[in-house]
């Protein structure tokens, strides 16, 4: 890991700390507790221990992570296509396999369209503008045994303190939690087209 990269990450963390200070701590805690409230047994027993900013996500990172997610899904789907082709070999009736393979190809094309869209967004994305901050959220609460115990969750929040996602395990956090303008519309359009294509495939092989 280069010294330049380490300096850059240190600088980003400094900005993250400044944003955390800039956002009202009481507002952030209130929003975090609002997200936590439905998942703990006795919300009235809640006591805050700490909320600590541990990482941040730039606009560029958010889009790049979304691209990687689609690339990984493509790799999985291509592997499934290979398996489906192998499974179909030697069968007299391959209609089910053909439907499955066609659907997999639709999924690959959908991911390709979304990756192309995100690539264009990435070109103009800021590598400095922070769009989300990751926090470690520690607290005490009454557990199922009626005893006071510590709890710890992780969450993404926007710089203004709006909580986007709260989870118990850090690895469950979405690596691309910020919505990208135009992405949801394109995704929904791709899903609708895939459904229509799927219906057409099923009709043609029946």
PDB file of N, CA and C in Angstrom, residues 70 73-86 88 96-114 190 193-195 197-198 201:
ATOM      1  N   UNK A  70     -22.211  -5.728  -9.546  1.00  0.00           N
ATOM      2  CA  UNK A  70     -22.784  -6.264 -10.790  1.00  0.00           C
ATOM      3  C   UNK A  70     -21.785  -7.175 -11.509  1.00  0.00           C
ATOM      4  N   UNK A  73     -21.931 -10.457  -9.772  1.00  0.00           N
ATOM      5  CA  UNK A  73     -23.161 -11.175 -10.126  1.00  0.00           C
ATOM      6  C   UNK A  73     -23.039 -11.782 -11.517  1.00  0.00           C
ATOM      7  N   UNK A  74     -22.392 -11.052 -12.430  1.00  0.00           N
ATOM      8  CA  UNK A  74     -22.167 -11.579 -13.774  1.00  0.00           C
ATOM      9  C   UNK A  74     -21.319 -12.846 -13.741  1.00  0.00           C
ATOM     10  N   UNK A  75     -20.266 -12.821 -12.942  1.00  0.00           N
ATOM     11  CA  UNK A  75     -19.381 -13.982 -12.837  1.00  0.00           C
ATOM     12  C   UNK A  75     -20.142 -15.202 -12.329  1.00  0.00           C
ATOM     13  N   UNK A  76     -20.990 -14.978 -11.337  1.00  0.00           N
ATOM     14  CA  UNK A  76     -21.795 -16.080 -10.792  1.00  0.00           C
ATOM     15  C   UNK A  76     -22.748 -16.612 -11.859  1.00  0.00           C
ATOM     16  N   UNK A  77     -23.401 -15.701 -12.576  1.00  0.00           N
ATOM     17  CA  UNK A  77     -24.363 -16.111 -13.598  1.00  0.00           C
ATOM     18  C   UNK A  77     -23.686 -16.861 -14.737  1.00  0.00           C
ATOM     19  N   UNK A  78     -22.516 -16.402 -15.160  1.00  0.00           N
ATOM     20  CA  UNK A  78     -21.776 -17.094 -16.227  1.00  0.00           C
ATOM     21  C   UNK A  78     -21.394 -18.508 -15.795  1.00  0.00           C
ATOM     22  N   UNK A  79     -21.067 -18.658 -14.517  1.00  0.00           N
ATOM     23  CA  UNK A  79     -20.757 -19.982 -13.975  1.00  0.00           C
ATOM     24  C   UNK A  79     -22.001 -20.873 -14.001  1.00  0.00           C
ATOM     25  N   UNK A  80     -23.167 -20.275 -13.700  1.00  0.00           N
ATOM     26  CA  UNK A  80     -24.424 -21.032 -13.736  1.00  0.00           C
ATOM     27  C   UNK A  80     -24.768 -21.452 -15.161  1.00  0.00           C
ATOM     28  N   UNK A  81     -24.463 -20.573 -16.125  1.00  0.00           N
ATOM     29  CA  UNK A  81     -24.704 -20.911 -17.536  1.00  0.00           C
ATOM     30  C   UNK A  81     -23.863 -22.131 -17.930  1.00  0.00           C
ATOM     31  N   UNK A  82     -22.616 -22.103 -17.531  1.00  0.00           N
ATOM     32  CA  UNK A  82     -21.716 -23.225 -17.831  1.00  0.00           C
ATOM     33  C   UNK A  82     -22.251 -24.520 -17.234  1.00  0.00           C
ATOM     34  N   UNK A  83     -22.708 -24.449 -15.988  1.00  0.00           N
ATOM     35  CA  UNK A  83     -23.253 -25.636 -15.319  1.00  0.00           C
ATOM     36  C   UNK A  83     -24.522 -26.129 -16.007  1.00  0.00           C
ATOM     37  N   UNK A  84     -25.380 -25.177 -16.429  1.00  0.00           N
ATOM     38  CA  UNK A  84     -26.646 -25.542 -17.072  1.00  0.00           C
ATOM     39  C   UNK A  84     -26.405 -26.202 -18.426  1.00  0.00           C
ATOM     40  N   UNK A  85     -25.409 -25.708 -19.161  1.00  0.00           N
ATOM     41  CA  UNK A  85     -25.066 -26.313 -20.454  1.00  0.00           C
ATOM     42  C   UNK A  85     -24.550 -27.743 -20.258  1.00  0.00           C
ATOM     43  N   UNK A  86     -23.706 -27.919 -19.260  1.00  0.00           N
ATOM     44  CA  UNK A  86     -23.179 -29.258 -18.963  1.00  0.00           C
ATOM     45  C   UNK A  86     -24.300 -30.205 -18.560  1.00  0.00           C
ATOM     46  N   UNK A  88     -27.359 -30.058 -19.501  1.00  0.00           N
ATOM     47  CA  UNK A  88     -28.267 -30.331 -20.623  1.00  0.00           C
ATOM     48  C   UNK A  88     -27.708 -31.343 -21.601  1.00  0.00           C
ATOM     49  N   UNK A  96     -36.432 -27.294 -20.466  1.00  0.00           N
ATOM     50  CA  UNK A  96     -36.249 -26.613 -19.179  1.00  0.00           C
ATOM     51  C   UNK A  96     -34.861 -25.985 -19.075  1.00  0.00           C
ATOM     52  N   UNK A  97     -33.860 -26.714 -19.547  1.00  0.00           N
ATOM     53  CA  UNK A  97     -32.492 -26.191 -19.513  1.00  0.00           C
ATOM     54  C   UNK A  97     -32.350 -24.960 -20.401  1.00  0.00           C
ATOM     55  N   UNK A  98     -32.991 -25.012 -21.582  1.00  0.00           N
ATOM     56  CA  UNK A  98     -32.908 -23.883 -22.513  1.00  0.00           C
ATOM     57  C   UNK A  98     -33.569 -22.639 -21.932  1.00  0.00           C
ATOM     58  N   UNK A  99     -34.705 -22.831 -21.272  1.00  0.00           N
ATOM     59  CA  UNK A  99     -35.379 -21.695 -20.630  1.00  0.00           C
ATOM     60  C   UNK A  99     -34.475 -21.085 -19.558  1.00  0.00           C
ATOM     61  N   UNK A 100     -33.860 -21.966 -18.779  1.00  0.00           N
ATOM     62  CA  UNK A 100     -32.974 -21.503 -17.703  1.00  0.00           C
ATOM     63  C   UNK A 100     -31.759 -20.758 -18.263  1.00  0.00           C
ATOM     64  N   UNK A 101     -31.161 -21.318 -19.308  1.00  0.00           N
ATOM     65  CA  UNK A 101     -29.980 -20.695 -19.917  1.00  0.00           C
ATOM     66  C   UNK A 101     -30.332 -19.342 -20.524  1.00  0.00           C
ATOM     67  N   UNK A 102     -31.470 -19.266 -21.217  1.00  0.00           N
ATOM     68  CA  UNK A 102     -31.914 -17.998 -21.798  1.00  0.00           C
ATOM     69  C   UNK A 102     -32.109 -16.936 -20.718  1.00  0.00           C
ATOM     70  N   UNK A 103     -32.694 -17.358 -19.591  1.00  0.00           N
ATOM     71  CA  UNK A 103     -32.907 -16.411 -18.495  1.00  0.00           C
ATOM     72  C   UNK A 103     -31.579 -15.931 -17.926  1.00  0.00           C
ATOM     73  N   UNK A 104     -30.628 -16.836 -17.821  1.00  0.00           N
ATOM     74  CA  UNK A 104     -29.303 -16.445 -17.330  1.00  0.00           C
ATOM     75  C   UNK A 104     -28.658 -15.419 -18.256  1.00  0.00           C
ATOM     76  N   UNK A 105     -28.813 -15.617 -19.573  1.00  0.00           N
ATOM     77  CA  UNK A 105     -28.245 -14.662 -20.530  1.00  0.00           C
ATOM     78  C   UNK A 105     -28.917 -13.291 -20.408  1.00  0.00           C
ATOM     79  N   UNK A 106     -30.203 -13.287 -20.115  1.00  0.00           N
ATOM     80  CA  UNK A 106     -30.902 -12.021 -19.885  1.00  0.00           C
ATOM     81  C   UNK A 106     -30.305 -11.310 -18.673  1.00  0.00           C
ATOM     82  N   UNK A 107     -30.031 -12.085 -17.623  1.00  0.00           N
ATOM     83  CA  UNK A 107     -29.433 -11.506 -16.411  1.00  0.00           C
ATOM     84  C   UNK A 107     -28.054 -10.915 -16.705  1.00  0.00           C
ATOM     85  N   UNK A 108     -27.270 -11.616 -17.517  1.00  0.00           N
ATOM     86  CA  UNK A 108     -25.938 -11.127 -17.882  1.00  0.00           C
ATOM     87  C   UNK A 108     -26.049  -9.814 -18.650  1.00  0.00           C
ATOM     88  N   UNK A 109     -26.979  -9.766 -19.612  1.00  0.00           N
ATOM     89  CA  UNK A 109     -27.170  -8.549 -20.408  1.00  0.00           C
ATOM     90  C   UNK A 109     -27.663  -7.399 -19.535  1.00  0.00           C
ATOM     91  N   UNK A 110     -28.523  -7.711 -18.569  1.00  0.00           N
ATOM     92  CA  UNK A 110     -29.020  -6.680 -17.650  1.00  0.00           C
ATOM     93  C   UNK A 110     -27.879  -6.085 -16.841  1.00  0.00           C
ATOM     94  N   UNK A 111     -27.029  -6.952 -16.300  1.00  0.00           N
ATOM     95  CA  UNK A 111     -25.876  -6.469 -15.540  1.00  0.00           C
ATOM     96  C   UNK A 111     -24.945  -5.648 -16.433  1.00  0.00           C
ATOM     97  N   UNK A 112     -24.761  -6.064 -17.683  1.00  0.00           N
ATOM     98  CA  UNK A 112     -23.898  -5.321 -18.605  1.00  0.00           C
ATOM     99  C   UNK A 112     -24.440  -3.917 -18.849  1.00  0.00           C
ATOM    100  N   UNK A 113     -25.749  -3.799 -19.016  1.00  0.00           N
ATOM    101  CA  UNK A 113     -26.370  -2.485 -19.233  1.00  0.00           C
ATOM    102  C   UNK A 113     -26.188  -1.589 -18.011  1.00  0.00           C
ATOM    103  N   UNK A 114     -26.358  -2.166 -16.839  1.00  0.00           N
ATOM    104  CA  UNK A 114     -26.220  -1.393 -15.607  1.00  0.00           C
ATOM    105  C   UNK A 114     -24.759  -0.995 -15.370  1.00  0.00           C
ATOM    106  N   UNK A 190     -35.079  -2.574 -16.653  1.00  0.00           N
ATOM    107  CA  UNK A 190     -34.406  -3.823 -17.026  1.00  0.00           C
ATOM    108  C   UNK A 190     -35.166  -5.028 -16.477  1.00  0.00           C
ATOM    109  N   UNK A 193     -38.305  -5.549 -18.592  1.00  0.00           N
ATOM    110  CA  UNK A 193     -37.953  -6.134 -19.888  1.00  0.00           C
ATOM    111  C   UNK A 193     -37.580  -7.604 -19.730  1.00  0.00           C
ATOM    112  N   UNK A 194     -36.897  -7.930 -18.630  1.00  0.00           N
ATOM    113  CA  UNK A 194     -36.495  -9.317 -18.374  1.00  0.00           C
ATOM    114  C   UNK A 194     -37.716 -10.202 -18.154  1.00  0.00           C
ATOM    115  N   UNK A 195     -38.720  -9.669 -17.458  1.00  0.00           N
ATOM    116  CA  UNK A 195     -39.947 -10.426 -17.210  1.00  0.00           C
ATOM    117  C   UNK A 195     -40.675 -10.702 -18.527  1.00  0.00           C
ATOM    118  N   UNK A 197     -39.324 -10.771 -21.502  1.00  0.00           N
ATOM    119  CA  UNK A 197     -38.497 -11.694 -22.268  1.00  0.00           C
ATOM    120  C   UNK A 197     -38.664 -13.116 -21.749  1.00  0.00           C
ATOM    121  N   UNK A 198     -38.730 -13.240 -20.431  1.00  0.00           N
ATOM    122  CA  UNK A 198     -38.901 -14.559 -19.821  1.00  0.00           C
ATOM    123  C   UNK A 198     -40.226 -15.179 -20.259  1.00  0.00           C
ATOM    124  N   UNK A 201     -39.898 -16.394 -23.776  1.00  0.00           N
ATOM    125  CA  UNK A 201     -39.107 -17.627 -23.853  1.00  0.00           C
ATOM    126  C   UNK A 201     -39.967 -18.829 -23.463  1.00  0.00           C
TER     127      UNK A 201
END
